[in-house]
Coordinates of N, CA and C in Angstrom, one line a residue:
M222 N 0.8 -1.2 0.0 CA -0.1 -0.1 -0.1 C 1.0 1.2 0.1
G223 N 0.6 2.0 -1.0 CA 1.4 3.3 -1.0 C 0.8 4.3 -0.2
N224 N 1.4 5.3 0.3 CA 0.9 6.4 1.2 C 0.0 7.3 0.3
E225 N 0.1 7.3 -1.1 CA -0.7 8.1 -1.8 C -2.2 7.8 -1.7
E226 N -2.4 6.4 -1.6 CA -3.8 6.0 -1.3 C -4.3 6.4 0.0
T227 N -3.5 6.4 1.0 CA -3.9 6.8 2.4 C -4.1 8.3 2.3
E228 N -3.2 9.0 1.6 CA -3.5 10.5 1.7 C -4.8 10.9 0.8
R229 N -5.3 10.2 -0.1 CA -6.4 10.4 -0.7 C -7.7 10.1 0.2
F230 N -7.6 9.0 0.8 CA -8.5 8.6 1.7 C -8.7 9.7 2.9
V231 N -7.6 10.1 3.5 CA -7.6 11.1 4.6 C -8.1 12.5 4.1
Q232 N -7.6 12.8 2.9 CA -8.2 14.1 2.3 C -9.7 14.0 2.0
A233 N -10.2 12.9 1.6 CA -11.7 12.8 1.5 C -12.3 12.9 2.9
F234 N -11.8 12.2 3.9 CA -12.4 12.3 5.1 C -12.4 13.7 5.7
H235 N -11.4 14.5 5.4 CA -11.2 15.8 6.0 C -11.9 16.9 5.1
A236 N -12.3 16.5 3.9 CA -12.6 17.7 2.9 C -13.5 18.7 3.4
A237 N -14.4 18.5 4.4 CA -15.4 19.4 4.7 C -15.0 20.0 6.2
D238 N -13.8 19.8 6.6 CA -13.4 20.1 7.9 C -13.0 21.6 8.0
F239 N -13.6 22.2 9.0 CA -13.3 23.6 9.2 C -12.9 23.9 10.8
S240 N -12.5 22.8 11.4 CA -12.0 22.9 12.8 C -10.6 23.1 13.0
G241 N -9.8 23.0 11.9 CA -8.3 23.1 11.9 C -7.8 21.7 11.8
H242 N -8.6 20.7 11.7 CA -8.2 19.3 11.6 C -8.2 18.9 10.1
D243 N -7.7 19.8 9.2 CA -7.7 19.6 7.9 C -6.5 18.8 7.4
F244 N -6.4 18.8 6.1 CA -5.2 17.9 5.6 C -3.9 18.6 6.0
A245 N -3.9 19.9 5.9 CA -2.7 20.8 6.3 C -2.2 20.4 7.9
H246 N -3.3 20.1 8.7 CA -2.8 19.7 10.1 C -2.3 18.3 9.9
I247 N -2.8 17.4 9.1 CA -2.4 16.1 9.1 C -0.8 16.1 8.4
E248 N -0.6 16.9 7.7 CA 0.7 17.0 7.1 C 1.6 17.4 8.1
R249 N 1.3 18.4 9.0 CA 2.2 19.0 10.0 C 2.4 17.7 11.1
V250 N 1.4 17.0 11.4 CA 1.7 16.0 12.3 C 2.5 14.9 11.7
R251 N 2.4 14.6 10.4 CA 3.2 13.5 9.7 C 4.6 13.9 9.7
K252 N 4.9 15.3 9.3 CA 6.2 15.7 9.3 C 7.0 15.7 10.8
M253 N 6.2 15.9 11.6 CA 6.7 15.9 13.0 C 7.0 14.5 13.4
A254 N 6.1 13.7 13.2 CA 6.2 12.2 13.6 C 7.5 11.7 12.8
L255 N 7.7 11.9 11.7 CA 8.9 11.4 10.8 C 10.0 12.1 11.4
R256 N 10.1 13.4 11.8 CA 11.4 13.9 12.5 C 11.7 13.1 13.7
I257 N 10.7 13.0 14.4 CA 10.8 12.2 15.8 C 11.4 10.8 15.6
A258 N 10.8 10.2 14.5 CA 11.2 8.8 14.2 C 12.8 8.8 13.6
E259 N 13.1 9.8 13.0 CA 14.5 9.9 12.6 C 15.4 9.9 13.8
I260 N 15.1 10.6 14.7 CA 15.9 10.8 16.1 C 15.9 9.5 16.9
E261 N 14.5 9.0 17.1 CA 14.2 8.1 18.1 C 14.2 6.7 17.6
G262 N 13.9 6.5 16.3 CA 13.9 5.1 15.6 C 12.4 4.8 15.6
G263 N 12.2 3.6 15.0 CA 10.8 3.1 15.0 C 10.6 2.7 13.4
N264 N 9.5 2.0 13.3 CA 9.2 1.6 12.0 C 8.4 2.9 11.2
V265 N 9.0 3.5 10.4 CA 8.6 4.7 9.7 C 7.3 4.4 8.9
R266 N 7.2 3.2 8.4 CA 5.7 3.0 7.6 C 4.6 3.1 8.7
I267 N 4.9 2.4 9.8 CA 3.7 2.5 10.7 C 3.6 3.9 11.4
I268 N 4.6 4.4 11.7 CA 4.6 5.8 12.2 C 3.8 6.8 11.2
E269 N 4.1 6.6 10.0 CA 3.5 7.5 9.0 C 2.1 7.3 8.9
L270 N 1.9 6.0 8.6 CA 0.4 5.6 8.5 C -0.4 6.1 9.8
A271 N 0.0 6.0 11.0 CA -0.6 6.3 12.2 C -0.6 7.8 12.2
A272 N 0.1 8.5 11.7 CA 0.0 10.0 11.8 C -1.0 10.5 10.8
L273 N -1.0 9.8 9.5 CA -1.8 10.2 8.5 C -3.3 9.8 8.9
L274 N -3.6 8.7 9.6 CA -4.9 8.3 10.0 C -5.5 8.8 11.4
H275 N -4.5 9.5 12.1 CA -5.0 9.5 13.7 C -6.3 10.3 13.7
D276 N -6.7 11.3 12.8 CA -8.0 12.1 12.9 C -9.0 11.2 12.5
V277 N -8.8 10.3 11.5 CA -9.9 9.5 11.1 C -10.6 8.8 12.2
A278 N -10.0 8.5 13.3 CA -10.4 7.8 14.5 C -11.0 8.8 15.4
D279 N -11.1 10.1 15.3 CA -11.4 11.1 16.3 C -12.9 11.2 16.4
S280 N -13.5 10.9 17.4 CA -15.0 11.1 17.5 C -15.3 12.5 17.4
K281 N -14.7 13.5 17.8 CA -14.9 14.8 17.6 C -15.1 15.3 16.2
L282 N -14.4 14.5 15.1 CA -14.5 15.0 14.0 C -15.4 14.0 13.2
G283 N -16.1 13.3 13.8 CA -17.0 12.3 13.1 C -16.4 10.9 12.9
G284 N -15.1 10.7 13.4 CA -14.6 9.4 13.1 C -14.7 8.3 14.1
T285 N -14.1 7.2 13.8 CA -14.1 6.1 14.9 C -12.9 5.3 14.7
S286 N -12.4 4.6 15.6 CA -11.3 3.6 15.3 C -11.7 2.6 14.3
E287 N -13.1 2.3 14.3 CA -13.6 1.3 13.2 C -13.5 1.8 11.8
N288 N -13.4 3.2 11.6 CA -13.1 3.7 10.3 C -11.6 3.3 9.9
V289 N -10.9 3.5 10.8 CA -9.5 3.3 10.6 C -9.3 1.8 10.4
D290 N -9.9 1.0 11.3 CA -9.7 -0.6 11.3 C -10.2 -1.0 9.9
Q291 N -11.4 -0.6 9.4 CA -11.8 -1.1 8.1 C -11.0 -0.6 6.9
Y292 N -10.4 0.6 6.9 CA -9.4 0.9 6.0 C -8.3 0.2 6.0
L293 N -7.7 -0.1 7.1 CA -6.3 -0.9 7.1 C -6.6 -2.4 7.0
R294 N -7.6 -3.0 7.3 CA -7.9 -4.4 7.3 C -7.3 -5.1 6.0
P295 N -7.8 -4.6 4.9 CA -7.4 -5.3 3.6 C -6.0 -4.8 3.0
R296 N -5.4 -3.9 3.8 CA -4.2 -3.3 3.2 C -2.9 -3.6 4.0
V297 N -2.9 -4.0 5.2 CA -1.8 -4.1 6.0 C -2.0 -5.5 6.7
S298 N -0.9 -6.0 7.4 CA -0.9 -7.3 8.2 C -1.7 -7.0 9.4
E299 N -2.4 -8.0 10.1 CA -3.0 -8.0 11.4 C -2.1 -7.4 12.4
Q300 N -0.7 -7.7 12.5 CA 0.0 -7.1 13.4 C 0.5 -5.6 13.3
D301 N 0.5 -5.2 11.8 CA 0.7 -3.8 11.6 C -0.6 -3.0 11.9
R302 N -1.8 -3.6 11.6 CA -3.0 -3.0 11.9 C -3.1 -2.7 13.3
Q303 N -2.8 -3.7 14.0 CA -3.1 -3.5 15.5 C -2.0 -2.3 16.1
H304 N -0.9 -2.5 15.6 CA 0.1 -1.5 16.0 C -0.3 -0.2 15.7
I305 N -0.9 0.1 14.5 CA -1.3 1.4 14.1 C -2.6 1.8 15.0
L306 N -3.4 0.9 15.2 CA -4.5 1.4 16.2 C -4.0 1.6 17.5
D307 N -3.1 1.0 18.1 CA -2.5 1.1 19.4 C -1.9 2.6 19.4
I308 N -1.3 2.9 18.3 CA -0.6 4.3 18.3 C -1.6 5.3 18.4
I309 N -2.7 5.1 17.6 CA -3.8 6.1 17.5 C -4.4 6.1 18.8

């Protein structure tokens, strides 16, 4: 799974957002998470996916962890899916 697919999914989820949790916010979170991963280490793919998807699980924005789970289930391994959900 390429991150472009996830970016499109997240952009569509946040398309009508006016709360400040738009895709620009997601990009800031992703960049910061990747900077931290450079210093601290970790699985960059997992970290990046968690950063991209974190607000899709936010109930204040109309999301749920089930939204993320359904998106990830056919795209990543069970272990990676659980790890991403745990991070979020």
